[in-house]
Amino acid sequence: MEAVADREALAALPRIDDLVDRADALVREFGRRDTTETLRRVTDAARRTLLAGHTASADPDGLIAAATTELRARRPGPPRRVLNATGVVIHTNLGRAPLAPEAVEAIRSAAAYCDLEFDLATGGRGSRNARVAPLVADACRAPAGFAVNNAAGALVLCLAALAGDREVLVSRGELVEIGGSFRLPEIMHASGAQLVEVGTTNRTRAEDFAAAGTDVALILAVHPSNYRITGFSQAPSIAELAVVARERGVPLVHDVGSGLLVDEEAPWAAGEPSIAGSLQAGADLALASGDKLLGGPQAGLLAGRADLVERCQRHPLARALRLDKLRIAALVTTLEAHLREDRGSLPTWARLDADEAELRTRAQGLASALDGEVVPGASLIGGGSAPGHELPSPVVRLRGGAPDAVAERLRLGDPAVVCRVEDGALWLDPRTIDPADDDVLVERVRAERAET
Ligand SMILES: *Cc1c(COP(=O)(O)O)cnc(C)c1O
């Protein structure tokens, strides 16, 4: 039978003006223009559906509900707080390093007018960089330092400033993709430098760097943060590369990635290079992220030889990649905590260094409150740091019910809770939960399990 348009329903479609009047809550939340446009779109869609002979609701409340869904999807608002029960300490999708309360306070102070580039002593112009550069240098035990938007930006800047359109030697085994969007060959291409691949994917020797290229401007070493070539593999050390770089008269730049400032004894830091360690081994410039193991805001640190740092600072791209006042505020307090050796005040470090007995006590508390069990498990450092390196952690397993449905409800509530679902159970890792949030976590899980 031929589809026939429902004339009655079409005639019942409300006028847009009437809908807007009725949707005053939406107008208050999203503004008149977007609300009106969305209501029009939703109503037009209903009209087309009806004209095509299908069924659609002409009910004003139904249309307003559809518009609400659309507006909410298009305007999710600012990032919402999440309780991270995944056990991944530096979780890129959850915003990487959680900031210390002190950093948050500094952000609050800087958010209004602040003396970002103003000298309160003289009433004259100040420098945004003067607040950060010496701190980066001191924290990295380097002659000079600088900070920009992120590590990828630091790399582009340093290639543009130090290599221009000349050649950069990189080990083929280090032409990697980190975290899905950091593809070294593409970043190098964006900087304008010529990439010269050296060696083979699994084996590269220092001698390979001695012979490669014709117009070489620098040698770049990249820490393969999130993968590890095992078995028949070989890569030159920074010290070996430094010898070649010196012989060729070009700087050696090392992207260490994680933002470890100095070599750490901590078990979780096994094998992670540090900025200071890299410079000491002979790198001329080291680059790192601000929001991984450093435990600060998104930023890219550059530290090393003063002449090289200065060339980076003076390059026009430095202006395009500069930090804003909010992140400068957080970065300064984070670096100060490192310099005071008060790293326990940084949530990332508190999570990594968490005492296993204390974690077990908390896990037992969570398990007994939620009728679960404590199982030996492992947390991940994450964030492309220390590949394959796990931290032993007691975790809480909650069996029974509908774990996927509970996990969804946990994600959608307030505060959102993100956890693992595996083997038909819900898993909560207390390591990545602030102990002060344990009660809220229990409350949320209890309520959502009761609902499903
Ligand atoms: C994480 C990482 C980057 C990217 O850092 P961003 O601060 O996110 O730009 C670059 N290089 C290495 C080795 C990394 O581990």
CSV table of N, CA, C and O in Angstrom, one decimal, residues 102 131 135 139 329-342 345-346:
chain,number,residue,atom,x,y,z
A,102,GLU,N,47.3,23.2,45.5
A,102,GLU,CA,48.0,24.5,45.4
A,102,GLU,C,48.0,25.0,43.9
A,102,GLU,O,47.9,26.2,43.7
A,131,ARG,N,59.1,34.3,34.8
A,131,ARG,CA,58.5,33.6,35.9
A,131,ARG,C,58.8,32.1,35.7
A,131,ARG,O,58.8,31.4,36.7
A,135,LEU,N,62.9,28.6,36.6
A,135,LEU,CA,62.3,27.4,37.4
A,135,LEU,C,62.5,26.2,36.6
A,135,LEU,O,62.9,25.1,37.1
A,139,ALA,N,64.8,23.2,37.9
A,139,ALA,CA,64.1,21.9,38.1
A,139,ALA,C,64.8,20.8,37.2
A,139,ALA,O,64.8,19.6,37.6
A,329,ALA,N,50.5,29.5,35.9
A,329,ALA,CA,50.2,29.5,37.4
A,329,ALA,C,50.4,28.0,37.9
A,329,ALA,O,51.1,27.8,38.9
A,330,ALA,N,49.8,27.1,37.2
A,330,ALA,CA,49.9,25.7,37.6
A,330,ALA,C,51.3,25.1,37.5
A,330,ALA,O,51.8,24.3,38.3
A,331,LEU,N,51.9,25.5,36.4
A,331,LEU,CA,53.3,24.9,36.1
A,331,LEU,C,54.3,25.4,37.2
A,331,LEU,O,55.1,24.7,37.7
A,332,VAL,N,54.2,26.7,37.5
A,332,VAL,CA,55.1,27.3,38.5
A,332,VAL,C,54.9,26.6,39.8
A,332,VAL,O,55.9,26.1,40.4
A,333,THR,N,53.7,26.4,40.3
A,333,THR,CA,53.5,25.7,41.6
A,333,THR,C,54.0,24.2,41.5
A,333,THR,O,54.6,23.7,42.5
A,334,THR,N,53.8,23.6,40.4
A,334,THR,CA,54.2,22.2,40.2
A,334,THR,C,55.7,22.1,40.3
A,334,THR,O,56.3,21.3,41.0
A,335,LEU,N,56.4,23.0,39.5
A,335,LEU,CA,57.9,22.9,39.5
A,335,LEU,C,58.4,23.3,40.9
A,335,LEU,O,59.4,22.7,41.4
A,336,GLU,N,57.8,24.2,41.6
A,336,GLU,CA,58.2,24.6,42.9
A,336,GLU,C,58.1,23.4,43.9
A,336,GLU,O,59.0,23.2,44.7
A,337,ALA,N,57.1,22.6,43.7
A,337,ALA,CA,56.9,21.4,44.6
A,337,ALA,C,58.1,20.5,44.3
A,337,ALA,O,58.6,19.9,45.2
A,338,HIS,N,58.4,20.3,43.1
A,338,HIS,CA,59.5,19.4,42.7
A,338,HIS,C,60.8,19.9,43.3
A,338,HIS,O,61.6,19.2,43.9
A,339,LEU,N,61.0,21.3,43.2
A,339,LEU,CA,62.3,21.8,43.7
A,339,LEU,C,62.4,21.7,45.3
A,339,LEU,O,63.4,21.6,45.8
A,340,ARG,N,61.2,21.8,45.9
A,340,ARG,CA,61.2,21.6,47.4
A,340,ARG,C,61.3,20.2,47.8
A,340,ARG,O,61.3,19.8,49.0
A,341,GLU,N,61.3,19.3,46.8
A,341,GLU,CA,61.2,17.8,47.0
A,341,GLU,C,60.0,17.4,47.8
A,341,GLU,O,60.0,16.6,48.7
A,342,ASP,N,58.9,18.1,47.5
A,342,ASP,CA,57.6,17.9,48.1
A,342,ASP,C,56.7,17.2,47.1
A,342,ASP,O,55.6,17.7,46.8
A,345,SER,N,53.0,16.1,47.5
A,345,SER,CA,51.9,17.0,47.3
A,345,SER,C,51.3,17.0,45.9
A,345,SER,O,50.2,17.6,45.7
A,346,LEU,N,52.0,16.3,45.0
A,346,LEU,CA,51.5,16.2,43.6
A,346,LEU,C,50.6,14.9,43.5
A,346,LEU,O,51.2,13.8,43.8
